[in-house]
Amino acid sequence: MKALLFIETDGEKVLGGSLELVSAVKSLDAEGTALVVGNRVAADTVAALGIPVIFADAATDCDTLTEVLSETVKEQNPDMILLANTTLVKDIAPRIAGRMCLGCVSDVIGMSKTDDKVIYTRPAYGGTILENIEVEGTAVVTVRNGSFSKPELASNAGVTEKKVEIPAGAVKAKIVDTVKEISESVNLEEAQVIVSGGRGMGNVENFKLVEELARVLGGVVGATRPPIEDKWISRAHQVGQSGKIVAPKLYIACGISGATQHTSGMSGSNYIVAINKDEEAPIFEIADIGIVGNVTEVLPVMIEEMKKVKAE
């Protein structure tokens, strides 16, 4: 079984979700090859994980990447094409599937092999159920960040350089300017610790407790929709169906009831702590630890205790 991994980069850095694809391939005991475009340093980084890399020195706009990936798929003829489920990939994956008449499965959180067939598991209906999908022929698969562990270093598998001729008419859109905003400094998808606040925080002053706990823990601030609509914090911090899908090692939900629209975006967290005064709140159904109490009284205690631990 052969797998082609599309590795996405940000500058010279490989995105964490792309690195997890290496672990996904190893979990299936499949033969993997990675494709890195436009960044030789990143190609060397991936090769050091024990997977052979194809490096193409080309632009990284959506149209060019689609061309490079299409040509590589034709040459490699893989059984599956794995991509991290990022904003860029949400454009590329359906293009590849449509252009080459391939099956496409999005937002996969698990993969297993039965009788030489791969079963892809993904959440459906807002994360209320999990569905298993089998694809006939080659499948284009986007994988949710945090679904697999980061790979360990292994013997260097080497980098092969590839030249791809991009037809003049292939690039139909050109980026002429990029507007940088606060969202670029809020990396929820890569965060290991997220402290999120919901409507139960009450007001913007109380919400500062969420920000302080995140700062003490060295984490990132998250939020449900109500605090964002009330302008307690920018939309860049939103977690959930209409925000970011996250899977940190630790997720602390403060004053969050647990509506499906939010939990579908954070249920993949490794360890969940929930604080809510309503002991019947749905968030407690997925939490590893539940604290029933007034969040504005609980958080100051947690903050002080965390400061003591860090001071030791």
PDB file of C-alpha atoms in Angstrom:
ATOM      1  CA  MET A   1       0.000   0.000   0.000  1.00  0.00           C
ATOM      2  CA  LYS A   2       1.446   3.341  -1.099  1.00  0.00           C
ATOM      3  CA  ALA A   3       0.705   6.746   0.374  1.00  0.00           C
ATOM      4  CA  LEU A   4       1.662  10.202  -0.874  1.00  0.00           C
ATOM      5  CA  LEU A   5       1.876  12.880   1.821  1.00  0.00           C
ATOM      6  CA  PHE A   6       1.521  16.555   0.977  1.00  0.00           C
ATOM      7  CA  ILE A   7       3.635  18.475   3.489  1.00  0.00           C
ATOM      8  CA  GLU A   8       2.547  22.079   4.068  1.00  0.00           C
ATOM      9  CA  THR A   9       5.041  24.670   5.285  1.00  0.00           C
ATOM     10  CA  ASP A  10       5.042  28.141   6.789  1.00  0.00           C
ATOM     11  CA  GLY A  11       8.351  29.737   5.950  1.00  0.00           C
ATOM     12  CA  GLU A  12      10.980  27.133   6.828  1.00  0.00           C
ATOM     13  CA  LYS A  13       8.678  25.513   9.384  1.00  0.00           C
ATOM     14  CA  VAL A  14       6.679  22.360   8.667  1.00  0.00           C
ATOM     15  CA  LEU A  15       3.127  22.601   9.983  1.00  0.00           C
ATOM     16  CA  GLY A  16       2.518  20.182  12.860  1.00  0.00           C
ATOM     17  CA  GLY A  17      -0.548  18.673  11.229  1.00  0.00           C
ATOM     18  CA  SER A  18       1.554  17.732   8.193  1.00  0.00           C
ATOM     19  CA  LEU A  19       4.173  16.038  10.368  1.00  0.00           C
ATOM     20  CA  GLU A  20       1.438  13.889  11.921  1.00  0.00           C
ATOM     21  CA  LEU A  21       0.768  12.408   8.474  1.00  0.00           C
ATOM     22  CA  VAL A  22       4.056  10.517   8.829  1.00  0.00           C
ATOM     23  CA  SER A  23       2.722   8.815  11.953  1.00  0.00           C
ATOM     24  CA  ALA A  24      -0.570   8.087  10.190  1.00  0.00           C
ATOM     25  CA  VAL A  25       1.262   6.245   7.400  1.00  0.00           C
ATOM     26  CA  LYS A  26       3.365   4.272   9.863  1.00  0.00           C
ATOM     27  CA  SER A  27       0.236   3.248  11.813  1.00  0.00           C
ATOM     28  CA  LEU A  28      -1.059   1.603   8.612  1.00  0.00           C
ATOM     29  CA  ASP A  29       2.332   0.009   7.873  1.00  0.00           C
ATOM     30  CA  ALA A  30       2.140   1.653   4.463  1.00  0.00           C
ATOM     31  CA  GLU A  31       4.925   2.767   2.127  1.00  0.00           C
ATOM     32  CA  GLY A  32       4.981   6.554   2.313  1.00  0.00           C
ATOM     33  CA  THR A  33       6.513   9.291   0.194  1.00  0.00           C
ATOM     34  CA  ALA A  34       6.302  12.970   1.121  1.00  0.00           C
ATOM     35  CA  LEU A  35       5.958  15.914  -1.258  1.00  0.00           C
ATOM     36  CA  VAL A  36       7.425  19.274  -0.177  1.00  0.00           C
ATOM     37  CA  VAL A  37       7.068  22.317  -2.427  1.00  0.00           C
ATOM     38  CA  GLY A  38       9.161  25.478  -2.360  1.00  0.00           C
ATOM     39  CA  ASN A  39      11.160  24.898   0.825  1.00  0.00           C
ATOM     40  CA  ARG A  40      14.323  22.776   0.772  1.00  0.00           C
ATOM     41  CA  VAL A  41      14.976  23.189   4.516  1.00  0.00           C
ATOM     42  CA  ALA A  42      11.547  21.722   5.267  1.00  0.00           C
ATOM     43  CA  ALA A  43      12.236  18.858   2.875  1.00  0.00           C
ATOM     44  CA  ASP A  44      15.369  17.939   4.832  1.00  0.00           C
ATOM     45  CA  THR A  45      13.404  18.131   8.093  1.00  0.00           C
ATOM     46  CA  VAL A  46      10.840  15.622   6.839  1.00  0.00           C
ATOM     47  CA  ALA A  47      13.463  13.283   5.347  1.00  0.00           C
ATOM     48  CA  ALA A  48      15.055  13.078   8.819  1.00  0.00           C
ATOM     49  CA  LEU A  49      11.845  11.393  10.021  1.00  0.00           C
ATOM     50  CA  GLY A  50      12.613   8.328   7.943  1.00  0.00           C
ATOM     51  CA  ILE A  51      10.347   8.978   4.957  1.00  0.00           C
ATOM     52  CA  PRO A  52      11.629   9.673   1.420  1.00  0.00           C
ATOM     53  CA  VAL A  53      10.877  13.169   0.159  1.00  0.00           C
ATOM     54  CA  ILE A  54      10.177  14.578  -3.291  1.00  0.00           C
ATOM     55  CA  PHE A  55      11.101  18.267  -3.416  1.00  0.00           C
ATOM     56  CA  ALA A  56       9.704  20.593  -6.072  1.00  0.00           C
ATOM     57  CA  ASP A  57      11.125  24.101  -6.294  1.00  0.00           C
ATOM     58  CA  ALA A  58       7.934  25.925  -7.220  1.00  0.00           C
ATOM     59  CA  ALA A  59       5.581  28.613  -5.978  1.00  0.00           C
ATOM     60  CA  THR A  60       3.161  27.770  -3.179  1.00  0.00           C
ATOM     61  CA  ASP A  61      -0.024  29.401  -4.454  1.00  0.00           C
ATOM     62  CA  CYS A  62      -3.094  27.202  -4.707  1.00  0.00           C
ATOM     63  CA  ASP A  63      -3.063  26.826  -8.521  1.00  0.00           C
ATOM     64  CA  THR A  64       0.625  25.890  -8.686  1.00  0.00           C
ATOM     65  CA  LEU A  65       0.371  23.436  -5.805  1.00  0.00           C
ATOM     66  CA  THR A  66      -2.585  21.762  -7.506  1.00  0.00           C
ATOM     67  CA  GLU A  67      -0.530  21.296 -10.668  1.00  0.00           C
ATOM     68  CA  VAL A  68       2.522  19.943  -8.807  1.00  0.00           C
ATOM     69  CA  LEU A  69       0.454  17.559  -6.701  1.00  0.00           C
ATOM     70  CA  SER A  70      -1.516  16.324  -9.720  1.00  0.00           C
ATOM     71  CA  GLU A  71       1.659  15.518 -11.638  1.00  0.00           C
ATOM     72  CA  THR A  72       3.174  13.759  -8.622  1.00  0.00           C
ATOM     73  CA  VAL A  73       0.050  11.657  -8.141  1.00  0.00           C
ATOM     74  CA  LYS A  74       0.218  10.548 -11.785  1.00  0.00           C
ATOM     75  CA  GLU A  75       3.860   9.504 -11.366  1.00  0.00           C
ATOM     76  CA  GLN A  76       3.556   7.846  -7.965  1.00  0.00           C
ATOM     77  CA  ASN A  77       0.113   6.244  -8.444  1.00  0.00           C
ATOM     78  CA  PRO A  78      -0.528   6.017  -4.664  1.00  0.00           C
ATOM     79  CA  ASP A  79      -3.406   4.226  -2.963  1.00  0.00           C
ATOM     80  CA  MET A  80      -4.032   7.304  -0.823  1.00  0.00           C
ATOM     81  CA  ILE A  81      -3.074  10.970  -0.787  1.00  0.00           C
ATOM     82  CA  LEU A  82      -2.879  12.406   2.734  1.00  0.00           C
ATOM     83  CA  LEU A  83      -3.072  16.126   3.516  1.00  0.00           C
ATOM     84  CA  ALA A  84      -3.436  18.010   6.805  1.00  0.00           C
ATOM     85  CA  ASN A  85      -6.882  19.597   7.059  1.00  0.00           C
ATOM     86  CA  THR A  86      -5.787  23.252   6.730  1.00  0.00           C
ATOM     87  CA  THR A  87      -7.374  26.249   5.027  1.00  0.00           C
ATOM     88  CA  LEU A  88      -5.076  25.838   2.018  1.00  0.00           C
ATOM     89  CA  VAL A  89      -5.779  22.120   1.726  1.00  0.00           C
ATOM     90  CA  LYS A  90      -9.537  22.715   1.780  1.00  0.00           C
ATOM     91  CA  ASP A  91      -8.978  24.371  -1.607  1.00  0.00           C
ATOM     92  CA  ILE A  92      -6.473  21.880  -2.986  1.00  0.00           C
ATOM     93  CA  ALA A  93      -7.981  18.508  -1.957  1.00  0.00           C
ATOM     94  CA  PRO A  94     -11.309  18.788  -3.844  1.00  0.00           C
ATOM     95  CA  ARG A  95      -9.486  20.129  -6.910  1.00  0.00           C
ATOM     96  CA  ILE A  96      -7.235  17.072  -7.010  1.00  0.00           C
ATOM     97  CA  ALA A  97     -10.143  14.686  -6.414  1.00  0.00           C
ATOM     98  CA  GLY A  98     -12.317  16.328  -9.077  1.00  0.00           C
ATOM     99  CA  ARG A  99      -9.560  16.669 -11.660  1.00  0.00           C
ATOM    100  CA  MET A 100      -8.434  13.032 -11.328  1.00  0.00           C
ATOM    101  CA  CYS A 101     -11.826  11.456 -10.534  1.00  0.00           C
ATOM    102  CA  LEU A 102     -10.721  10.221  -7.100  1.00  0.00           C
ATOM    103  CA  GLY A 103     -12.647   9.639  -3.895  1.00  0.00           C
ATOM    104  CA  CYS A 104     -12.329  12.340  -1.240  1.00  0.00           C
ATOM    105  CA  VAL A 105     -12.748  12.068   2.545  1.00  0.00           C
ATOM    106  CA  SER A 106     -12.387  15.183   4.693  1.00  0.00           C
ATOM    107  CA  ASP A 107     -11.614  15.827   8.372  1.00  0.00           C
ATOM    108  CA  VAL A 108     -10.484  12.269   9.137  1.00  0.00           C
ATOM    109  CA  ILE A 109      -9.575  11.570  12.776  1.00  0.00           C
ATOM    110  CA  GLY A 110      -8.675   7.879  12.523  1.00  0.00           C
ATOM    111  CA  MET A 111      -7.579   5.207  10.042  1.00  0.00           C
ATOM    112  CA  SER A 112      -7.503   1.435  10.272  1.00  0.00           C
ATOM    113  CA  LYS A 113      -6.742  -1.383   7.834  1.00  0.00           C
ATOM    114  CA  THR A 114      -8.943  -4.437   7.318  1.00  0.00           C
ATOM    115  CA  ASP A 115      -8.278  -7.015   4.599  1.00  0.00           C
ATOM    116  CA  ASP A 116      -6.007  -4.580   2.738  1.00  0.00           C
ATOM    117  CA  LYS A 117      -8.777  -1.972   2.789  1.00  0.00           C
ATOM    118  CA  VAL A 118      -8.385   1.298   4.687  1.00  0.00           C
ATOM    119  CA  ILE A 119     -11.311   2.483   6.797  1.00  0.00           C
ATOM    120  CA  TYR A 120     -11.391   6.241   7.376  1.00  0.00           C
ATOM    121  CA  THR A 121     -13.181   7.537  10.484  1.00  0.00           C
ATOM    122  CA  ARG A 122     -14.558  11.070  10.560  1.00  0.00           C
ATOM    123  CA  PRO A 123     -17.074  13.014  12.682  1.00  0.00           C
ATOM    124  CA  ALA A 124     -20.478  13.794  11.172  1.00  0.00           C
ATOM    125  CA  TYR A 125     -23.557  15.825  12.110  1.00  0.00           C
ATOM    126  CA  GLY A 126     -21.512  18.332  14.055  1.00  0.00           C
ATOM    127  CA  GLY A 127     -19.457  15.644  15.781  1.00  0.00           C
ATOM    128  CA  THR A 128     -22.461  13.885  17.328  1.00  0.00           C
ATOM    129  CA  ILE A 129     -21.590  10.620  15.547  1.00  0.00           C
ATOM    130  CA  LEU A 130     -18.551   9.009  13.933  1.00  0.00           C
ATOM    131  CA  GLU A 131     -18.818   7.458  10.499  1.00  0.00           C
ATOM    132  CA  ASN A 132     -16.516   4.912   8.864  1.00  0.00           C
ATOM    133  CA  ILE A 133     -15.839   5.354   5.151  1.00  0.00           C
ATOM    134  CA  GLU A 134     -14.228   3.023   2.640  1.00  0.00           C
ATOM    135  CA  VAL A 135     -13.097   4.361  -0.748  1.00  0.00           C
ATOM    136  CA  GLU A 136     -12.810   2.357  -3.941  1.00  0.00           C
ATOM    137  CA  GLY A 137      -9.544   3.168  -5.663  1.00  0.00           C
ATOM    138  CA  THR A 138      -7.246   6.037  -4.703  1.00  0.00           C
ATOM    139  CA  ALA A 139      -8.523   8.340  -1.973  1.00  0.00           C
ATOM    140  CA  VAL A 140      -7.735  11.998  -1.292  1.00  0.00           C
ATOM    141  CA  VAL A 141      -7.827  12.282   2.510  1.00  0.00           C
ATOM    142  CA  THR A 142      -7.591  15.369   4.718  1.00  0.00           C
ATOM    143  CA  VAL A 143      -6.618  14.608   8.322  1.00  0.00           C
ATOM    144  CA  ARG A 144      -7.639  16.688  11.339  1.00  0.00           C
ATOM    145  CA  ASN A 145      -4.765  18.216  13.270  1.00  0.00           C
ATOM    146  CA  GLY A 146      -4.010  16.369  16.523  1.00  0.00           C
ATOM    147  CA  SER A 147      -5.418  13.026  15.378  1.00  0.00           C
ATOM    148  CA  PHE A 148      -1.984  11.372  15.310  1.00  0.00           C
ATOM    149  CA  SER A 149       1.174  11.856  17.351  1.00  0.00           C
ATOM    150  CA  LYS A 150       4.223  13.750  16.110  1.00  0.00           C
ATOM    151  CA  PRO A 151       6.792  11.344  14.589  1.00  0.00           C
ATOM    152  CA  GLU A 152      10.204  10.636  16.075  1.00  0.00           C
ATOM    153  CA  LEU A 153      13.494  11.169  14.260  1.00  0.00           C
ATOM    154  CA  ALA A 154      14.697   8.169  12.264  1.00  0.00           C
ATOM    155  CA  SER A 155      17.362   7.367   9.688  1.00  0.00           C
ATOM    156  CA  ASN A 156      17.420  10.014   6.954  1.00  0.00           C
ATOM    157  CA  ALA A 157      15.515   8.744   3.904  1.00  0.00           C
ATOM    158  CA  GLY A 158      16.863  11.365   1.508  1.00  0.00           C
ATOM    159  CA  VAL A 159      15.425  14.026  -0.787  1.00  0.00           C
ATOM    160  CA  THR A 160      14.836  13.715  -4.537  1.00  0.00           C
ATOM    161  CA  GLU A 161      14.456  16.936  -6.501  1.00  0.00           C
ATOM    162  CA  LYS A 162      11.683  17.129  -9.061  1.00  0.00           C
ATOM    163  CA  LYS A 163      11.106  19.663 -11.816  1.00  0.00           C
ATOM    164  CA  VAL A 164       7.532  20.446 -12.755  1.00  0.00           C
ATOM    165  CA  GLU A 165       6.616  22.586 -15.733  1.00  0.00           C
ATOM    166  CA  ILE A 166       3.638  24.745 -14.862  1.00  0.00           C
ATOM    167  CA  PRO A 167       1.520  25.639 -17.931  1.00  0.00           C
ATOM    168  CA  ALA A 168       1.102  29.385 -18.388  1.00  0.00           C
ATOM    169  CA  GLY A 169      -2.673  29.113 -18.190  1.00  0.00           C
ATOM    170  CA  ALA A 170      -2.679  27.010 -15.036  1.00  0.00           C
ATOM    171  CA  VAL A 171      -2.229  29.902 -12.607  1.00  0.00           C
ATOM    172  CA  LYS A 172      -5.521  31.775 -12.718  1.00  0.00           C
ATOM    173  CA  ALA A 173      -5.260  33.662  -9.421  1.00  0.00           C
ATOM    174  CA  LYS A 174      -2.359  35.708  -8.125  1.00  0.00           C
ATOM    175  CA  ILE A 175      -1.909  37.055  -4.593  1.00  0.00           C
ATOM    176  CA  VAL A 176      -1.080  40.743  -4.909  1.00  0.00           C
ATOM    177  CA  ASP A 177      -1.257  41.679  -1.234  1.00  0.00           C
ATOM    178  CA  THR A 178      -1.682  40.060   2.179  1.00  0.00           C
ATOM    179  CA  VAL A 179      -3.339  41.850   5.055  1.00  0.00           C
ATOM    180  CA  LYS A 180      -1.798  40.724   8.325  1.00  0.00           C
ATOM    181  CA  GLU A 181      -3.995  40.774  11.381  1.00  0.00           C
ATOM    182  CA  ILE A 182      -4.037  39.537  14.962  1.00  0.00           C
ATOM    183  CA  SER A 183      -5.153  36.071  13.862  1.00  0.00           C
ATOM    184  CA  GLU A 184      -1.624  35.364  12.635  1.00  0.00           C
ATOM    185  CA  SER A 185      -0.346  35.485  16.205  1.00  0.00           C
ATOM    186  CA  VAL A 186      -3.112  33.181  17.482  1.00  0.00           C
ATOM    187  CA  ASN A 187      -2.079  29.648  16.610  1.00  0.00           C
ATOM    188  CA  LEU A 188      -4.859  27.584  18.150  1.00  0.00           C
ATOM    189  CA  GLU A 189      -4.285  24.561  15.917  1.00  0.00           C
ATOM    190  CA  GLU A 190      -0.667  24.143  17.035  1.00  0.00           C
ATOM    191  CA  ALA A 191      -1.263  24.974  20.723  1.00  0.00           C
ATOM    192  CA  GLN A 192      -0.547  22.331  23.356  1.00  0.00           C
ATOM    193  CA  VAL A 193      -2.577  24.117  26.060  1.00  0.00           C
ATOM    194  CA  ILE A 194      -5.800  26.045  25.427  1.00  0.00           C
ATOM    195  CA  VAL A 195      -7.893  27.834  28.041  1.00  0.00           C
ATOM    196  CA  SER A 196     -11.313  28.742  26.626  1.00  0.00           C
ATOM    197  CA  GLY A 197     -14.082  30.914  27.999  1.00  0.00           C
ATOM    198  CA  GLY A 198     -17.788  30.907  27.227  1.00  0.00           C
ATOM    199  CA  ARG A 199     -20.924  32.859  27.997  1.00  0.00           C
ATOM    200  CA  GLY A 200     -20.706  31.714  31.618  1.00  0.00           C
ATOM    201  CA  MET A 201     -17.778  34.067  32.220  1.00  0.00           C
ATOM    202  CA  GLY A 202     -20.406  36.806  32.498  1.00  0.00           C
ATOM    203  CA  ASN A 203     -18.569  39.865  31.199  1.00  0.00           C
ATOM    204  CA  VAL A 204     -15.353  41.109  29.666  1.00  0.00           C
ATOM    205  CA  GLU A 205     -13.736  41.768  33.042  1.00  0.00           C
ATOM    206  CA  ASN A 206     -14.311  38.182  34.182  1.00  0.00           C
ATOM    207  CA  PHE A 207     -13.022  36.924  30.829  1.00  0.00           C
ATOM    208  CA  LYS A 208      -9.618  38.359  31.742  1.00  0.00           C
ATOM    209  CA  LEU A 209      -9.338  35.448  34.214  1.00  0.00           C
ATOM    210  CA  VAL A 210      -9.313  33.083  31.225  1.00  0.00           C
ATOM    211  CA  GLU A 211      -6.545  35.122  29.634  1.00  0.00           C
ATOM    212  CA  GLU A 212      -4.526  35.138  32.843  1.00  0.00           C
ATOM    213  CA  LEU A 213      -4.756  31.384  33.355  1.00  0.00           C
ATOM    214  CA  ALA A 214      -3.670  30.815  29.760  1.00  0.00           C
ATOM    215  CA  ARG A 215      -0.706  33.131  30.306  1.00  0.00           C
ATOM    216  CA  VAL A 216       0.331  31.331  33.501  1.00  0.00           C
ATOM    217  CA  LEU A 217       0.141  27.938  31.783  1.00  0.00           C
ATOM    218  CA  GLY A 218       1.945  29.157  28.680  1.00  0.00           C
ATOM    219  CA  GLY A 219      -1.134  28.392  26.614  1.00  0.00           C
ATOM    220  CA  VAL A 220      -3.433  30.087  24.114  1.00  0.00           C
ATOM    221  CA  VAL A 221      -6.830  31.680  24.772  1.00  0.00           C
ATOM    222  CA  GLY A 222      -9.876  30.156  23.106  1.00  0.00           C
ATOM    223  CA  ALA A 223     -13.528  31.173  23.139  1.00  0.00           C
ATOM    224  CA  THR A 224     -17.020  30.137  22.145  1.00  0.00           C
ATOM    225  CA  ARG A 225     -19.153  32.324  19.892  1.00  0.00           C
ATOM    226  CA  PRO A 226     -20.970  34.450  22.564  1.00  0.00           C
ATOM    227  CA  PRO A 227     -17.801  36.108  23.998  1.00  0.00           C
ATOM    228  CA  ILE A 228     -16.702  36.919  20.456  1.00  0.00           C
ATOM    229  CA  GLU A 229     -20.069  38.374  19.466  1.00  0.00           C
ATOM    230  CA  ASP A 230     -19.997  40.461  22.663  1.00  0.00           C
ATOM    231  CA  LYS A 231     -16.497  41.643  21.634  1.00  0.00           C
ATOM    232  CA  TRP A 232     -14.735  40.337  24.744  1.00  0.00           C
ATOM    233  CA  ILE A 233     -12.055  38.908  22.432  1.00  0.00           C
ATOM    234  CA  SER A 234     -11.317  38.791  18.697  1.00  0.00           C
ATOM    235  CA  ARG A 235     -12.812  36.192  16.350  1.00  0.00           C
ATOM    236  CA  ALA A 236      -9.332  34.738  15.784  1.00  0.00           C
ATOM    237  CA  HIS A 237      -9.762  32.892  19.116  1.00  0.00           C
ATOM    238  CA  GLN A 238     -12.993  31.066  18.250  1.00  0.00           C
ATOM    239  CA  VAL A 239     -13.054  27.293  18.684  1.00  0.00           C
ATOM    240  CA  GLY A 240     -15.820  25.201  17.129  1.00  0.00           C
ATOM    241  CA  GLN A 241     -17.676  24.539  13.901  1.00  0.00           C
ATOM    242  CA  SER A 242     -17.442  28.152  12.754  1.00  0.00           C
ATOM    243  CA  GLY A 243     -13.970  28.628  14.264  1.00  0.00           C
ATOM    244  CA  LYS A 244     -10.868  26.471  14.627  1.00  0.00           C
ATOM    245  CA  ILE A 245     -10.699  22.695  15.099  1.00  0.00           C
ATOM    246  CA  VAL A 246      -8.177  22.031  17.880  1.00  0.00           C
ATOM    247  CA  ALA A 247      -6.626  19.050  19.618  1.00  0.00           C
ATOM    248  CA  PRO A 248      -4.269  20.246  22.378  1.00  0.00           C
ATOM    249  CA  LYS A 249      -2.807  18.120  25.147  1.00  0.00           C
ATOM    250  CA  LEU A 250      -4.827  20.147  27.687  1.00  0.00           C
ATOM    251  CA  TYR A 251      -8.109  21.990  27.132  1.00  0.00           C
ATOM    252  CA  ILE A 252      -9.684  23.948  29.995  1.00  0.00           C
ATOM    253  CA  ALA A 253     -13.311  24.947  29.347  1.00  0.00           C
ATOM    254  CA  CYS A 254     -14.403  27.834  31.570  1.00  0.00           C
ATOM    255  CA  GLY A 255     -18.088  28.695  31.786  1.00  0.00           C
ATOM    256  CA  ILE A 256     -18.819  26.674  28.646  1.00  0.00           C
ATOM    257  CA  SER A 257     -22.058  24.660  28.581  1.00  0.00           C
ATOM    258  CA  GLY A 258     -20.949  22.232  25.876  1.00  0.00           C
ATOM    259  CA  ALA A 259     -23.087  22.956  22.824  1.00  0.00           C
ATOM    260  CA  THR A 260     -22.308  20.684  19.876  1.00  0.00           C
ATOM    261  CA  GLN A 261     -21.181  23.649  17.787  1.00  0.00           C
ATOM    262  CA  HIS A 262     -18.290  24.132  20.227  1.00  0.00           C
ATOM    263  CA  THR A 263     -17.469  20.591  21.351  1.00  0.00           C
ATOM    264  CA  SER A 264     -17.163  19.380  17.759  1.00  0.00           C
ATOM    265  CA  GLY A 265     -14.126  21.645  17.504  1.00  0.00           C
ATOM    266  CA  MET A 266     -12.319  20.515  20.669  1.00  0.00           C
ATOM    267  CA  SER A 267     -13.486  16.976  21.476  1.00  0.00           C
ATOM    268  CA  GLY A 268     -10.204  15.611  20.100  1.00  0.00           C
ATOM    269  CA  SER A 269      -8.275  17.228  22.967  1.00  0.00           C
ATOM    270  CA  ASN A 270      -6.106  14.789  24.904  1.00  0.00           C
ATOM    271  CA  TYR A 271      -7.272  15.958  28.363  1.00  0.00           C
ATOM    272  CA  ILE A 272     -10.300  18.158  29.070  1.00  0.00           C
ATOM    273  CA  VAL A 273     -11.018  20.063  32.277  1.00  0.00           C
ATOM    274  CA  ALA A 274     -14.467  21.665  32.515  1.00  0.00           C
ATOM    275  CA  ILE A 275     -15.647  24.310  35.006  1.00  0.00           C
ATOM    276  CA  ASN A 276     -19.359  25.072  35.168  1.00  0.00           C
ATOM    277  CA  LYS A 277     -21.877  25.826  37.920  1.00  0.00           C
ATOM    278  CA  ASP A 278     -24.501  23.618  36.224  1.00  0.00           C
ATOM    279  CA  GLU A 279     -23.741  20.002  37.101  1.00  0.00           C
ATOM    280  CA  GLU A 280     -25.985  18.876  34.213  1.00  0.00           C
ATOM    281  CA  ALA A 281     -24.007  20.842  31.606  1.00  0.00           C
ATOM    282  CA  PRO A 282     -23.244  18.688  28.500  1.00  0.00           C
ATOM    283  CA  ILE A 283     -19.560  19.665  28.668  1.00  0.00           C
ATOM    284  CA  PHE A 284     -19.132  17.283  31.620  1.00  0.00           C
ATOM    285  CA  GLU A 285     -20.009  14.324  29.367  1.00  0.00           C
ATOM    286  CA  ILE A 286     -16.721  14.677  27.472  1.00  0.00           C
ATOM    287  CA  ALA A 287     -14.561  16.129  30.255  1.00  0.00           C
ATOM    288  CA  ASP A 288     -11.849  14.092  31.996  1.00  0.00           C
ATOM    289  CA  ILE A 289     -12.238  16.277  35.092  1.00  0.00           C
ATOM    290  CA  GLY A 290     -15.345  18.292  35.917  1.00  0.00           C
ATOM    291  CA  ILE A 291     -15.421  21.095  38.490  1.00  0.00           C
ATOM    292  CA  VAL A 292     -18.925  22.168  39.552  1.00  0.00           C
ATOM    293  CA  GLY A 293     -18.775  25.727  40.834  1.00  0.00           C
ATOM    294  CA  ASN A 294     -18.779  29.418  40.018  1.00  0.00           C
ATOM    295  CA  VAL A 295     -16.053  29.866  37.425  1.00  0.00           C
ATOM    296  CA  THR A 296     -15.188  33.368  38.677  1.00  0.00           C
ATOM    297  CA  GLU A 297     -14.391  31.848  42.083  1.00  0.00           C
ATOM    298  CA  VAL A 298     -12.634  28.726  40.805  1.00  0.00           C
ATOM    299  CA  LEU A 299     -10.283  30.414  38.310  1.00  0.00           C
ATOM    300  CA  PRO A 300      -8.525  32.749  40.785  1.00  0.00           C
ATOM    301  CA  VAL A 301      -7.727  29.708  42.958  1.00  0.00           C
ATOM    302  CA  MET A 302      -6.402  27.766  39.951  1.00  0.00           C
ATOM    303  CA  ILE A 303      -4.292  30.720  38.849  1.00  0.00           C
ATOM    304  CA  GLU A 304      -2.682  31.100  42.271  1.00  0.00           C
ATOM    305  CA  GLU A 305      -2.025  27.358  42.582  1.00  0.00           C
ATOM    306  CA  MET A 306      -0.464  27.234  39.101  1.00  0.00           C
ATOM    307  CA  LYS A 307       1.775  30.183  39.999  1.00  0.00           C
ATOM    308  CA  LYS A 308       2.951  28.330  43.131  1.00  0.00           C
ATOM    309  CA  VAL A 309       3.740  25.201  41.155  1.00  0.00           C
ATOM    310  CA  LYS A 310       5.716  27.160  38.552  1.00  0.00           C
ATOM    311  CA  ALA A 311       7.640  28.982  41.299  1.00  0.00           C
ATOM    312  CA  GLU A 312       8.863  25.716  42.859  1.00  0.00           C
TER     313      GLU A 312
END
